[in-house]
Structure formats: C-alpha cells, structure tokens
Amino acid sequence: MTSLSSTRASASTTDGIIAQVSGDLAHPALKPLDPALDTLPKHFVTLAKRYGQGHIAMRKKRLGVWNEYTWSASHDHVRNFCLGLVSLGLQRGEKVSIIGDNDPEYYWAQLAVQAAGGISIGIFTDANPQELGYVLTDSDSVFVIAQDQEQCDKLLELRESLPNVRAVVYWDERGLWSYHNPWLISFDAMQAKGRDYEAAHPGAFEALVEAGNGDDIAIFSYTSGTTSLPKGAMLTHRNLIYGMRHVLSIAPVTDADNYVSFSPLAWITEQLLGVAAHVCQGQIVNFPEKSETVHNDIREIAPSSLLFPSRLWESLISLVQVRMNDASWLNRAFYRLFMPVGYKVVDFQDAGKTVPLLWQGLYRLGDLAIFGPLRDKLGMVHMREAYTSGASLSPDALRWFRAIGVTLKNLYGSTECQAHTLHYTGEVRFDTVGKPPPGVEIRISAQNEIWIRSRSVFQGYYKAEEATAKALDNEGFFHSGDAGFIREDGHLVYLDRVKDLIELANGERFSPQYLEIRLKFSPYIQDVMALGSNQTNFVAALIIIQFDNVARWAEKRRVSFTTYVDLTQKPEVYELIQADIARVNSVLPPSQRIARFVILHKAFDADEAELTRTRKLRRGFLADRYKDIIEAIYEGKDAVEVRAEVKYRDGRAGVVETTVRIADVK
C-alpha cells in the first residue's frame, strides 16, 4: 500500500464492519512496479521505441478522413511540446490545466506535462468562466492548454484574475488568426520552441523522463462537487498504473485493439481506460471528428472496447427505439418478434442455466434478422469490452444490450480510487456493479457505507487536509459516501449516496436513484428527480422529457405544439409519461411507488448549477430551486404557476412563465 500521511489517521474505523470482500491481492499483474516503468511517460517512451514508425498509435478523424499517427510521430509531438514548456519555465511539481475535447493534442499535452515532472489537470469543456477560474486558481495552474477560440475567449475574460498563468497554448487555430495577444501561443509554436530547446540541450527530454518517479503526482482529478465546491484529488503515476492494471488484469487489451476516446478526459475513468491503457498496453486510440458524428465514427472503427457514461448508453437505446418506430414494417416485425427471444436467452444465462436448443435456434435466427445488423449499425461487431460508469445505468438497459449480443458491464468507481468493482466476463448480474478486481478490497461499514482500499487510492485532496482526513482512515480505506451491500456471491449492490437515501414519514426508506435509473430507460424521459422526505407519506417525481423523441412521437400522432414548454404540458404527453411511471411502479413495493409527478417546463442544466459536469443531480440545489413546485405536489394541488430565470450559453438571461400541471399516477 502507498504510505499515508498523519493527516489521514483521524477517520474512525470503530463503527464496525458488517461485510468484506476482495479481489485476488496476489494477482501476477499487481507485482511491484519496475522503476524503469513506474510512470506514464516512461511507459510511453518505451513503447514509442519499440513500435517506432511501424505501428499506429492513434487516429483522428478530420474533415471526414481518418488521420493516422505512428508511435514515433506521437513521441516527437510529446518531446517537442514538453521541451517547449520547459523553455518557458515549467518546473517539476508545477500544474498545467487542459481544457478541450478528446484529441491527439490532448494526449500529447498531458504526457508532455508529466514528462517534464508537472501535474496535469483536466477541465470539462463545457465549464463556464466561473467554474474554469475556480479550478485554475484552486490548482495553482501556471499554464493552460486550450482547444479553440471558445476556450481562449473564456480565459481572456479571466485574464486579470489569473496572475499565475504564464501562457495559454491552443491547438485549434480556427478563429484565432486575428488574435495578437502574447499570452496566447499556438501548439505548433510551442513545439517549435521545444525543437530549439532540444538543439541547445540534446538529451534533455530523456533526462526529464528518467527523473520521474512512480510516487510523483501525475494528475489532479476534480470531484464532481454535488454538495460542495469540487476538490482536487491527487493521484500518482503509481496510482494510475495500478488502477489500469486492476481492470486489465481481468479484461486485457493488446496493441491490436481499437479504443474510441469520447468520454471527457477530465473524467478519471477515461484516464484509466484511455490514457493509461494506451501508454502502458499500446492499445490504438481513435478520436471521433465531433460529437455529432460519433455514432457513425464508431461504426467505421468498430472498436473492441468502449467506455461511455450511462447517459450515452441510454441515448443509444433511445435512438434505436425511436428509429425502430420509423423503420420498415418488416424490421419492426423482426424487432418485436425477436427481442423477447433475446430477453429469454439472457434470463437463462443470468440464472446460470443451459439455454435449451429451441431457444438457441430462435436466437440464431434473431441474430441473422435483427441483432447482427443492429450491432453493425451501432459499430459493435467487434465489441469485447463495453463499459458503463459514472451514474448508475438501469438493469433494463444492461439487459437490452445483452439481448442484442453486446455484453455491457458496469464499472463502479470514483475520482479518488478509480475502479472499485466491475463485472467479470460471464458474471454480469443486472442488479449489481460486479466484484472487486484483483488488488482491490471492499468493506461495508455498520452504516452500509462502502469503503475501498487498493494501490490506486489517491493521496488526498489538494489544499484540503480536513476533507482528506475524513475520507481516508488509518488503515488506508477510502470512505466513499456511497451506500451498498455485498451479496453472498461476492457481488456489490450499489444503492445510492448514503446522504441521499430517503426515509418517508411512515418509516419506509427508498433509493431515489434506483427509481430514476429505471425511469430513464424510457426513450421519452431524459432526467428524473425522485422526491420524498420524513415529512411526506408518498414518493413523487420531477420529470424532464427527451425533447427530440417526444416531439417526434407527438408529430406522428398529430399532437400540435409550438415550443418545448408547450409540449411539456400537453395532456397527451402526460399520459405518455404516466405509462412509463406505471411500468416502473409495477415492480416496486406499494410504499415506494411514485404517486404524483410533474413534467418540468425546462431541462436540468449544468450551466445553471442544477447538474454537475458529469450530469449528476445537485439534489439540494434542485430542491431549493423547485421548492414551490414540490410544495404544490405535496399540498395536493393540480397546477402551479412558475416564473424562472433561464441563463443561456451566450450569457444572456431570459424568463420563463407558465403553468405547470401536477398529475396523479393512476
């Protein structure tokens, strides 16, 4: 285990332990790190020397064409950019923030910072200036690497409040040709500085990489900040390499495997399965052209592994379901005929039973008629390891993918420890988040809190010793704040955040997140917030519709509407959503069923602090913002007048005034 500082010893372990489980702590993949390969840059340089010009490292689609980069080319980009930063004064231990979409330049910049001994910090691209300024200031960043004009404009707006930032380096020059601010430097110009530095200091890059140590801090990964300001979790190279090994020890990848990097690189799981697996195992990383083309780009690559947050897997199901409604009668008939067959086969497998020959034969027919073509359309014909992480994904969604022949696995983790549990091949259980991989130990406290210990556990929060002391105990366990329990088969069942479990006035307890993920399996529901408290006797819900799908549904049924707000309040839409709520209620105990609901007049928005950047609900903020609506629900009213300020992405503010209906679930 990584040694713990004295500030971490105050977290109590006297609460008692009610369950414990661990992966194989002596797995061969978890042997001590070789000092020659104990940092990400050392791994990267080793592979670059091994593969040179003869092997593809990554691809990026630009203007409809896949551009390939060899390991030798990647090495040159990283070396030149690293030395460019050094020429401008970057010192070991200094911090560099990166904000931009997934691109080769992001990988090169991060590895360049780490090769110089610096610490990289990923920031979500949709961060507003206030959020961006907070991270840059809190992390003490001295350089910022930004993608494009949009990000540079945010930084220029913040210029006076960022005295420590020496320069901003941008890699997409579109729109920036007329900018003549010496604070801004192009990616190419920085690499030119690096080439000049290399000419004057031959061997400098190799010496910098060699000076790195596995215990050096590699990244700050900022928490989502659902209840407080985000905190910078400090992870070492050793933490990241072991975190990657934990997962890949049971789901290995090779240098022939293709991975699509689309989930934000500011997200720790993408760092684990994307960056670390690339530089340590040599898997080929592919970057889509843009978010609008990602589905088509994935189909062209047909990757062997893929990581999406749950909302993107949900959107894929919604896309298929809606397109099936518009498909030819034959395809609709095949889908309706064979999906039950797929579910039946999955049920046999899930129960550990042999699939009867009749059902095997029917499934093969279904695979020819609909499942195979569907996997091809989704780009999953070669899919071996498909992961969902972040917010919980509905068991119905996992079952749907299994039915069409894609084994989607839960990966449960956190910013602080990376992967805690995941589904092993052949052991996917829809109501669990899997078992701890080799090297990871799980404890359940008397309060049902999940505790984790492994060599990937972080080093603490930057400039937050009190928070660190609460999170890490004197045995090295991270107290996650999540509630769950361990089944007899060793699988972990995740319930919710401990603080978010709700007890009703009648003493019944329920998990709001469980209801929410079940409801989001509907193609017509984008977001949900389940409601209840110790002063209420029933469960209610705030519903956000999936506008595109509901609009298409309404048009086909000739339900006229003018705006998003108008559509949300249509009686026909309320009937549509009520049917989905009734579907979920049918599998719940009576005391936990949703009794009343509202379709909100606007979507939850991260720019308005209603969601985190990883789309987790900020429940406290939402409860306060929609207080009048929630009170009206529990007072038995049928409608409520709302007047709310809406902030647009361009900075403008508007006001929405409407009457929101409140409906009972029949």
XYZ file of C-alpha atoms in Angstrom:
666
model
C 0.000 0.000 0.000
C 1.031 3.597 -0.604
C 2.060 5.199 2.684
C -0.417 7.545 4.362
C 0.369 10.883 5.943
C -0.612 11.603 9.536
C -3.475 13.850 8.470
C -5.363 10.773 7.253
C -5.420 8.876 10.519
C -8.337 10.708 12.126
C -11.109 8.981 10.183
C -12.544 6.450 12.588
C -12.696 2.720 11.915
C -14.564 1.949 15.156
C -18.006 1.913 13.508
C -17.734 -1.834 12.889
C -17.603 -3.817 9.675
C -20.554 -5.886 8.511
C -19.057 -7.337 5.311
C -15.787 -7.500 3.415
C -14.668 -8.869 0.058
C -11.519 -8.532 -2.031
C -10.136 -9.452 -5.409
C -7.016 -11.561 -5.779
C -4.461 -9.489 -3.880
C -1.578 -11.641 -5.179
C -2.501 -11.473 -8.871
C 0.636 -11.561 -11.092
C -0.359 -8.308 -12.822
C -0.106 -6.493 -9.479
C 3.540 -7.199 -8.734
C 5.621 -4.142 -7.696
C 6.368 -1.678 -10.475
C 9.695 -1.820 -12.270
C 11.478 1.526 -11.544
C 12.129 1.756 -15.287
C 8.363 1.690 -15.908
C 6.849 3.401 -12.881
C 5.491 6.492 -14.646
C 3.228 7.011 -17.632
C 5.923 8.866 -19.652
C 8.414 6.014 -19.075
C 5.864 3.537 -20.431
C 5.140 5.848 -23.368
C 8.792 6.292 -24.333
C 9.412 2.539 -24.050
C 6.528 1.713 -26.419
C 7.499 4.500 -28.826
C 10.985 2.990 -29.110
C 9.530 -0.486 -29.567
C 6.978 0.383 -32.248
C 8.530 3.422 -33.964
C 7.102 4.098 -37.429
C 5.798 0.564 -37.840
C 2.698 0.708 -35.648
C -0.296 3.038 -35.409
C -0.670 4.746 -32.035
C -3.798 6.805 -32.691
C -6.206 8.088 -35.307
C -8.173 11.327 -35.531
C -10.980 11.953 -37.985
C -10.689 15.406 -39.550
C -12.966 16.642 -42.352
C -14.260 13.123 -42.879
C -10.806 11.485 -43.193
C -9.079 9.334 -40.583
C -5.567 10.698 -39.974
C -3.123 8.159 -38.527
C -0.215 8.864 -36.163
C 2.552 6.360 -35.532
C 4.194 5.896 -32.158
C 7.272 7.661 -33.485
C 5.198 10.677 -34.537
C 3.459 10.786 -31.157
C 6.832 10.626 -29.399
C 8.101 13.626 -31.384
C 4.990 15.671 -30.551
C 5.275 14.862 -26.840
C 9.024 15.564 -26.712
C 8.793 18.878 -28.543
C 5.821 20.116 -26.561
C 7.433 19.070 -23.276
C 10.639 20.945 -24.027
C 8.650 23.946 -25.224
C 7.005 24.174 -21.811
C 10.365 23.710 -20.112
C 11.825 26.528 -22.206
C 9.103 28.789 -20.799
C 9.982 27.813 -17.244
C 7.817 24.805 -16.336
C 9.311 23.205 -13.210
C 8.778 19.797 -11.613
C 5.625 19.744 -9.496
C 4.005 22.719 -11.229
C 0.459 22.383 -12.524
C -0.886 22.685 -16.056
C -4.605 22.639 -16.824
C -6.033 21.262 -20.071
C -9.489 22.085 -21.420
C -10.707 20.675 -24.698
C -12.326 17.782 -26.482
C -10.642 14.396 -26.895
C -7.913 14.903 -29.500
C -4.370 13.647 -30.078
C -3.152 17.059 -28.909
C -4.792 16.476 -25.512
C -2.907 13.190 -25.060
C 0.365 14.722 -26.255
C -0.007 17.740 -23.992
C -0.811 15.679 -20.909
C 2.109 13.314 -21.452
C 4.394 16.272 -22.174
C 3.463 17.933 -18.878
C 4.032 14.699 -16.981
C 7.319 14.016 -18.783
C 8.567 17.375 -17.501
C 7.573 16.353 -13.964
C 4.490 18.536 -13.978
C 0.938 17.743 -12.871
C -1.884 17.814 -15.414
C -5.450 18.852 -14.580
C -8.344 18.081 -16.905
C -11.258 20.525 -17.032
C -14.614 19.739 -18.646
C -15.044 21.608 -21.926
C -18.464 22.983 -21.010
C -17.173 24.612 -17.821
C -18.324 28.218 -17.653
C -15.820 31.009 -16.886
C -16.610 30.914 -13.172
C -16.011 27.133 -12.950
C -12.900 27.393 -15.111
C -11.491 30.199 -12.993
C -12.139 28.262 -9.793
C -10.158 25.199 -10.924
C -7.272 27.264 -12.332
C -6.986 29.249 -9.108
C -7.527 26.344 -6.706
C -4.967 24.165 -8.525
C -2.350 26.950 -8.817
C -2.010 26.260 -12.542
C 0.858 28.060 -14.295
C -0.056 27.138 -17.886
C -3.354 26.376 -19.607
C -3.661 24.258 -22.735
C -6.927 25.046 -24.516
C -8.530 23.612 -27.596
C -10.014 26.511 -29.505
C -11.342 30.034 -29.724
C -14.240 29.323 -27.369
C -11.912 28.256 -24.560
C -9.430 31.054 -25.273
C -12.215 33.627 -25.050
C -13.160 32.321 -21.600
C -9.542 32.582 -20.498
C -9.104 36.086 -21.892
C -12.195 37.103 -19.938
C -10.492 35.769 -16.795
C -7.033 37.165 -17.620
C -6.854 39.715 -14.804
C -7.838 37.161 -12.178
C -5.203 34.620 -13.263
C -1.840 36.217 -12.414
C -0.112 32.837 -12.038
C -0.938 31.647 -15.565
C 2.110 32.401 -17.707
C 0.638 31.443 -21.078
C -2.301 29.789 -22.821
C -1.475 27.270 -25.556
C -4.197 26.479 -28.115
C -4.249 23.643 -30.652
C -7.183 24.521 -32.936
C -6.305 27.772 -34.690
C -9.673 28.388 -36.381
C -10.957 31.830 -35.457
C -7.740 32.784 -33.661
C -5.719 34.113 -36.619
C -6.613 37.711 -35.782
C -5.743 37.390 -32.095
C -2.444 39.098 -31.340
C -2.170 38.624 -27.600
C 1.302 37.467 -26.446
C -0.412 35.481 -23.666
C -1.721 33.099 -26.363
C 0.640 30.652 -28.093
C -0.233 28.107 -30.765
C 0.504 24.412 -30.256
C 2.820 24.446 -33.270
C 4.715 27.474 -31.949
C 5.230 25.741 -28.610
C 6.621 22.672 -30.379
C 8.971 24.910 -32.375
C 10.297 26.280 -29.076
C 10.805 22.694 -27.972
C 12.809 21.802 -31.076
C 15.048 24.801 -30.467
C 15.494 23.757 -26.841
C 16.372 20.200 -27.893
C 19.009 21.522 -30.292
C 20.612 23.506 -27.471
C 20.133 20.797 -24.823
C 20.409 17.375 -26.506
C 19.060 14.526 -24.382
C 17.077 16.871 -22.124
C 13.767 15.096 -22.743
C 15.153 11.660 -21.938
C 16.732 13.001 -18.737
C 13.434 14.557 -17.628
C 11.530 11.326 -18.201
C 14.181 9.288 -16.377
C 13.992 11.644 -13.372
C 10.304 10.813 -12.872
C 9.179 8.582 -10.025
C 6.055 6.471 -9.542
C 5.240 8.378 -6.365
C 5.166 11.731 -8.181
C 1.706 13.287 -8.500
C 0.585 12.771 -12.105
C -2.850 14.394 -12.164
C -5.354 16.328 -10.131
C -8.818 14.953 -10.860
C -11.520 17.277 -9.584
C -14.538 15.754 -7.870
C -17.976 16.450 -9.305
C -18.946 18.755 -6.445
C -22.521 17.565 -5.895
C -22.691 19.044 -2.375
C -19.719 21.427 -2.139
C -17.012 23.018 -4.230
C -15.025 20.478 -6.286
C -11.845 19.182 -4.688
C -8.654 18.237 -6.492
C -7.924 14.560 -5.858
C -4.167 13.962 -6.138
C -3.207 10.732 -7.944
C 0.317 9.496 -8.502
C 1.667 7.679 -11.528
C 1.705 4.548 -9.374
C -1.996 5.024 -8.532
C -2.936 5.363 -12.206
C -0.846 2.401 -13.373
C -2.254 0.121 -10.689
C -5.776 1.378 -11.380
C -5.299 0.381 -15.022
C -3.829 -2.983 -14.005
C -6.788 -3.739 -11.718
C -9.210 -3.613 -14.647
C -6.964 -5.000 -17.376
C -5.948 -7.993 -15.241
C -9.418 -9.433 -15.900
C -10.183 -7.642 -19.187
C -6.822 -7.402 -21.012
C -6.206 -5.292 -24.107
C -3.438 -5.543 -26.709
C -1.705 -3.280 -29.214
C -4.107 -4.606 -31.880
C -7.205 -3.417 -30.021
C -9.059 -0.280 -31.055
C -10.498 2.050 -28.427
C -12.704 5.063 -29.126
C -11.874 8.006 -26.849
C -15.016 10.082 -26.494
C -15.850 10.316 -22.780
C -14.310 13.502 -21.301
C -10.627 13.225 -20.433
C -11.340 15.268 -17.312
C -13.183 12.147 -16.092
C -10.989 9.732 -14.141
C -12.404 6.611 -15.833
C -11.316 7.872 -19.261
C -7.846 8.453 -17.839
C -7.838 4.818 -16.686
C -9.229 3.035 -19.762
C -7.993 5.560 -22.317
C -4.685 7.237 -21.440
C -3.191 4.622 -19.092
C -4.208 1.643 -21.258
C -2.790 3.401 -24.329
C 0.644 4.229 -22.920
C 1.044 1.032 -20.881
C -0.538 -1.581 -23.178
C -0.294 0.076 -26.576
C -3.995 -0.051 -27.497
C -4.842 2.123 -30.510
C -6.832 5.219 -29.569
C -9.344 6.649 -32.051
C -10.794 10.144 -31.748
C -14.162 10.913 -33.424
C -14.449 14.073 -35.501
C -17.109 15.661 -33.288
C -19.990 14.703 -31.022
C -22.489 14.873 -33.896
C -20.587 12.205 -35.861
C -19.597 9.902 -33.004
C -22.109 7.147 -33.798
C -21.018 6.962 -37.433
C -17.330 7.215 -36.483
C -17.678 4.339 -34.016
C -19.303 2.247 -36.734
C -16.316 2.892 -39.047
C -13.783 1.905 -36.370
C -15.803 -0.993 -34.864
C -13.773 -0.840 -31.623
C -13.019 -3.779 -29.382
C -13.514 -1.701 -26.232
C -15.598 1.334 -25.392
C -16.371 3.433 -22.326
C -19.488 5.600 -22.191
C -21.172 7.228 -19.210
C -24.631 5.837 -18.570
C -26.443 8.742 -20.252
C -24.787 7.910 -23.603
C -25.735 4.234 -23.384
C -29.280 5.362 -22.560
C -29.262 7.666 -25.580
C -28.185 4.769 -27.823
C -31.153 2.693 -26.677
C -33.492 5.652 -27.174
C -32.072 6.200 -30.658
C -32.670 2.571 -31.622
C -36.163 2.505 -30.153
C -37.210 5.685 -31.932
C -35.682 4.621 -35.246
C -37.424 1.276 -34.976
C -40.711 3.141 -34.810
C -39.806 4.756 -38.145
C -38.339 1.598 -39.716
C -39.939 -0.578 -42.385
C -42.758 -2.857 -41.303
C -40.504 -5.884 -41.767
C -37.762 -4.574 -39.476
C -40.353 -3.541 -36.898
C -41.841 -7.027 -37.056
C -38.421 -8.679 -36.637
C -37.618 -6.407 -33.672
C -40.916 -7.145 -31.916
C -40.631 -10.876 -32.648
C -37.012 -11.482 -31.648
C -36.398 -9.064 -28.740
C -38.446 -11.320 -26.421
C -36.294 -14.212 -27.649
C -33.162 -12.260 -26.758
C -34.530 -11.480 -23.298
C -35.476 -15.128 -22.741
C -31.961 -16.309 -23.612
C -30.469 -13.686 -21.302
C -32.741 -14.860 -18.479
C -31.494 -18.434 -18.912
C -27.893 -17.219 -18.816
C -28.475 -14.943 -15.840
C -29.981 -17.831 -13.891
C -26.933 -19.994 -14.679
C -28.987 -22.416 -16.744
C -28.167 -24.040 -20.079
C -30.060 -22.377 -22.918
C -32.387 -25.014 -24.474
C -31.713 -25.924 -28.096
C -35.027 -24.434 -29.229
C -34.148 -21.024 -27.808
C -30.597 -21.254 -29.160
C -32.016 -21.833 -32.631
C -34.501 -18.983 -32.316
C -31.739 -16.657 -31.130
C -29.562 -17.553 -34.160
C -32.462 -16.623 -36.421
C -32.864 -13.376 -34.498
C -29.167 -12.692 -34.830
C -29.398 -13.020 -38.602
C -32.598 -11.000 -38.883
C -32.087 -8.128 -36.450
C -29.398 -8.454 -33.740
C -26.396 -8.725 -36.088
C -27.493 -5.806 -38.326
C -28.242 -3.766 -35.200
C -24.764 -4.384 -33.750
C -23.313 -3.374 -37.126
C -25.292 -0.120 -37.122
C -24.025 0.602 -33.588
C -20.401 -0.187 -34.530
C -20.239 -3.099 -32.081
C -19.499 -6.072 -34.311
C -16.038 -6.496 -32.700
C -17.008 -5.267 -29.233
C -15.320 -7.294 -26.495
C -15.242 -4.941 -23.508
C -18.079 -2.402 -23.253
C -18.223 -0.417 -20.006
C -20.677 1.929 -18.386
C -19.598 4.096 -15.489
C -20.498 7.333 -13.732
C -24.175 7.483 -12.781
C -25.939 4.131 -12.431
C -27.383 2.512 -15.540
C -30.757 0.819 -15.408
C -30.696 -3.009 -15.228
C -33.225 -2.836 -18.073
C -30.587 -1.131 -20.226
C -27.948 -3.739 -19.390
C -30.464 -6.461 -20.242
C -31.356 -4.784 -23.566
C -27.728 -4.734 -24.715
C -27.217 -8.361 -23.643
C -30.313 -9.320 -25.627
C -28.815 -7.926 -28.863
C -25.463 -9.600 -28.218
C -23.432 -6.839 -26.533
C -22.254 -7.664 -23.010
C -22.266 -4.268 -21.363
C -20.511 -4.266 -17.989
C -20.911 -1.997 -15.003
C -17.730 -0.358 -13.729
C -18.215 1.289 -10.349
C -15.539 3.711 -9.258
C -14.723 7.173 -8.002
C -12.417 10.086 -8.660
C -10.404 9.101 -5.598
C -9.797 5.398 -6.316
C -10.630 4.745 -9.968
C -12.253 1.285 -10.313
C -13.797 -0.274 -7.194
C -15.771 -3.108 -8.781
C -16.728 -4.313 -12.243
C -18.451 -7.216 -13.912
C -16.203 -10.142 -14.743
C -16.737 -11.880 -18.082
C -19.521 -14.440 -17.696
C -20.618 -12.952 -14.359
C -22.712 -9.963 -15.391
C -25.552 -9.517 -12.906
C -28.050 -6.824 -13.787
C -28.747 -5.692 -10.220
C -25.096 -5.419 -9.137
C -21.984 -3.423 -10.005
C -19.811 -6.535 -10.046
C -16.959 -7.696 -7.842
C -13.676 -6.040 -6.839
C -10.917 -6.732 -9.372
C -7.558 -8.147 -8.294
C -5.834 -5.792 -5.877
C -8.982 -4.100 -4.527
C -10.578 -4.644 -1.103
C -14.152 -3.617 -0.248
C -15.618 -3.152 3.226
C -19.195 -2.318 4.233
C -19.448 -0.308 7.440
C -22.215 -0.625 10.015
C -23.861 2.360 8.329
C -23.806 0.473 4.984
C -21.113 2.812 3.616
C -18.767 1.357 1.003
C -15.056 1.591 1.894
C -12.260 0.837 -0.589
C -8.563 0.051 -0.217
C -6.079 -0.563 -3.049
C -2.828 0.718 -4.524
C -4.882 3.060 -6.711
C -6.304 5.021 -3.757
C -5.471 8.709 -4.109
C -3.028 10.723 -1.996
C -5.562 13.194 -0.650
C -7.277 16.401 -1.703
C -5.110 19.355 -2.724
C -5.073 22.054 -0.029
C -7.887 20.278 1.873
C -6.363 18.346 4.787
C -9.606 18.255 6.779
C -11.531 16.714 3.875
C -8.670 14.272 3.318
C -8.738 13.194 6.967
C -12.470 12.456 6.708
C -12.082 10.474 3.505
C -9.085 8.256 4.369
C -8.790 6.243 7.573
C -5.697 4.974 9.346
C -5.941 1.587 7.605
C -5.848 3.141 4.159
C -9.552 2.690 3.345
C -11.330 5.395 1.380
C -14.785 6.191 2.786
C -16.802 6.639 -0.394
C -20.025 8.102 0.972
C -21.900 5.506 -1.118
C -24.349 3.002 0.360
C -24.418 -0.646 -0.645
C -24.155 -4.257 0.446
C -22.232 -7.386 -0.564
C -24.209 -10.421 -1.727
C -23.280 -13.995 -0.878
C -21.752 -14.433 -4.332
C -19.318 -11.562 -3.671
C -21.103 -9.055 -5.920
C -21.563 -5.498 -4.674
C -25.012 -3.928 -4.866
C -24.848 -0.136 -5.082
C -27.844 1.635 -3.569
C -27.249 5.381 -3.577
C -25.267 8.050 -1.832
C -25.650 7.494 1.928
C -26.911 11.048 2.358
C -29.430 10.636 -0.477
C -31.328 7.617 0.901
C -34.743 8.959 1.862
C -36.952 7.904 4.766
C -40.637 8.752 4.450
C -42.893 9.801 7.320
C -44.226 6.235 7.552
C -40.706 4.907 8.207
C -40.241 3.368 4.746
C -36.850 4.036 3.108
C -36.146 4.178 -0.609
C -33.316 4.950 -3.018
C -34.251 7.846 -5.304
C -31.508 6.904 -7.748
C -32.961 3.414 -8.189
C -36.279 4.924 -9.316
C -34.528 7.455 -11.526
C -32.420 4.986 -13.480
C -35.436 2.723 -14.004
C -37.455 5.619 -15.417
C -34.636 6.789 -17.682
C -34.850 3.503 -19.559
C -37.823 5.144 -21.284
C -36.898 6.780 -24.617
C -39.150 9.683 -23.641
C -37.507 10.581 -20.306
C -34.171 12.412 -20.184
C -33.818 13.174 -16.476
C -35.719 12.466 -13.279
C -35.548 13.636 -9.696
C -37.412 11.410 -7.226
C -38.911 13.261 -4.256
C -39.751 12.391 -0.676
C -38.824 13.254 2.917
C -39.537 12.323 6.511
C -42.438 14.782 6.367
C -44.167 13.196 3.367
C -46.081 9.941 3.007
C -45.534 9.232 -0.679
C -42.941 9.395 -3.431
C -43.208 11.943 -6.244
C -41.055 12.865 -9.243
C -39.901 15.794 -11.364
C -39.650 14.602 -14.976
C -37.593 16.058 -17.827
C -38.716 14.817 -21.239
C -36.366 13.749 -24.028
C -37.460 16.530 -26.364
C -36.439 15.104 -29.740
C -38.093 11.744 -29.097
C -41.268 13.190 -27.568
C -41.519 15.768 -30.359
C -41.258 13.029 -32.991
C -43.858 10.976 -31.106
C -46.201 13.974 -30.966
C -45.804 14.788 -34.662
C -46.639 11.220 -35.684
C -49.813 11.423 -33.594
C -50.676 14.926 -34.837
C -50.357 16.489 -31.399
C -49.678 20.132 -32.227
C -47.228 22.187 -30.170
C -45.168 25.339 -30.563
C -42.277 25.287 -28.069
C -40.542 22.975 -25.616
C -42.613 24.474 -22.790
C -45.851 23.979 -24.718
C -45.003 20.345 -25.493
C -44.224 19.503 -21.861
C -47.712 20.473 -20.710
C -49.764 18.634 -23.331
C -52.259 16.151 -21.775
C -51.162 13.522 -24.299
C -47.542 13.861 -23.134
C -48.611 13.472 -19.511
C -50.411 10.243 -20.486
C -47.280 9.043 -22.299
C -45.056 9.643 -19.276
C -47.624 8.222 -16.857
C -47.490 4.912 -18.734
C -43.719 4.716 -18.150
C -44.136 5.564 -14.461
C -46.771 2.837 -14.143
C -44.301 0.390 -15.728
C -41.718 1.140 -13.035
C -44.321 1.200 -10.242
C -45.408 -2.312 -11.167
C -42.133 -3.800 -9.864
C -41.951 -1.714 -6.668
C -43.426 -2.220 -3.192
C -46.599 -0.094 -2.790
C -44.928 2.254 -0.306
C -42.159 3.145 -2.794
C -44.308 3.753 -5.865
C -44.464 7.196 -7.438
C -47.865 8.697 -6.623
C -47.646 12.148 -8.270
C -45.426 13.751 -10.892
C -44.681 16.938 -12.782
C -43.188 17.382 -16.235
C -40.933 20.395 -15.842
C -41.028 23.280 -18.274
C -37.243 23.218 -18.807
C -34.390 20.723 -18.774
C -31.930 20.448 -15.909
C -28.839 22.422 -16.883
C -25.237 22.145 -15.691
C -24.684 25.815 -16.607
C -27.325 26.725 -14.026
C -25.673 24.512 -11.362
C -28.593 22.022 -11.484
C -26.269 19.233 -12.648
C -22.594 18.516 -12.259
C -20.465 18.362 -15.414
C -20.850 14.574 -15.314
C -24.654 15.091 -15.254
C -25.239 14.070 -11.651
C -28.152 15.801 -9.925
C -27.347 18.558 -7.443
C -30.261 17.499 -5.272
C -30.018 20.206 -2.637
C -29.878 22.962 -5.232
C -32.751 21.448 -7.228
C -34.920 21.043 -4.131
C -34.425 24.722 -3.340
C -34.910 25.968 -6.923
C -38.139 23.994 -7.446
C -39.391 24.437 -3.891
C -42.733 25.948 -4.960
C -43.469 23.071 -7.336
C -42.504 20.443 -4.764
C -44.680 22.068 -2.106
C -47.613 22.188 -4.538
C -47.193 18.453 -5.254
C -47.455 17.549 -1.587
C -50.242 20.042 -0.883
C -52.439 18.188 -3.381
C -52.634 21.000 -5.948
C -53.330 20.285 -9.627
C -51.128 23.056 -11.052
C -48.629 25.720 -10.092
C -47.574 28.984 -11.707
C -43.839 29.225 -12.338
C -41.617 32.128 -13.240
C -37.979 31.200 -13.594
C -34.868 32.897 -14.905
C -33.008 30.935 -17.562
C -29.346 31.566 -18.394
C -28.273 30.912 -21.973
C -24.812 29.753 -23.063
C -24.017 33.131 -24.639
C -24.510 34.849 -21.269
C -27.993 36.231 -21.929
C -30.735 35.699 -19.367
C -34.408 35.109 -20.025
C -37.571 34.445 -18.038
C -39.959 31.524 -18.444
C -43.532 31.984 -17.207
C -46.040 29.154 -17.488
C -48.489 26.955 -15.660
C -47.085 23.538 -14.777
C -49.560 20.688 -14.355
C -49.341 18.209 -11.484
C -50.688 14.733 -12.204
C -51.624 11.729 -10.107
C -50.393 8.315 -11.204
C -53.435 6.145 -11.802
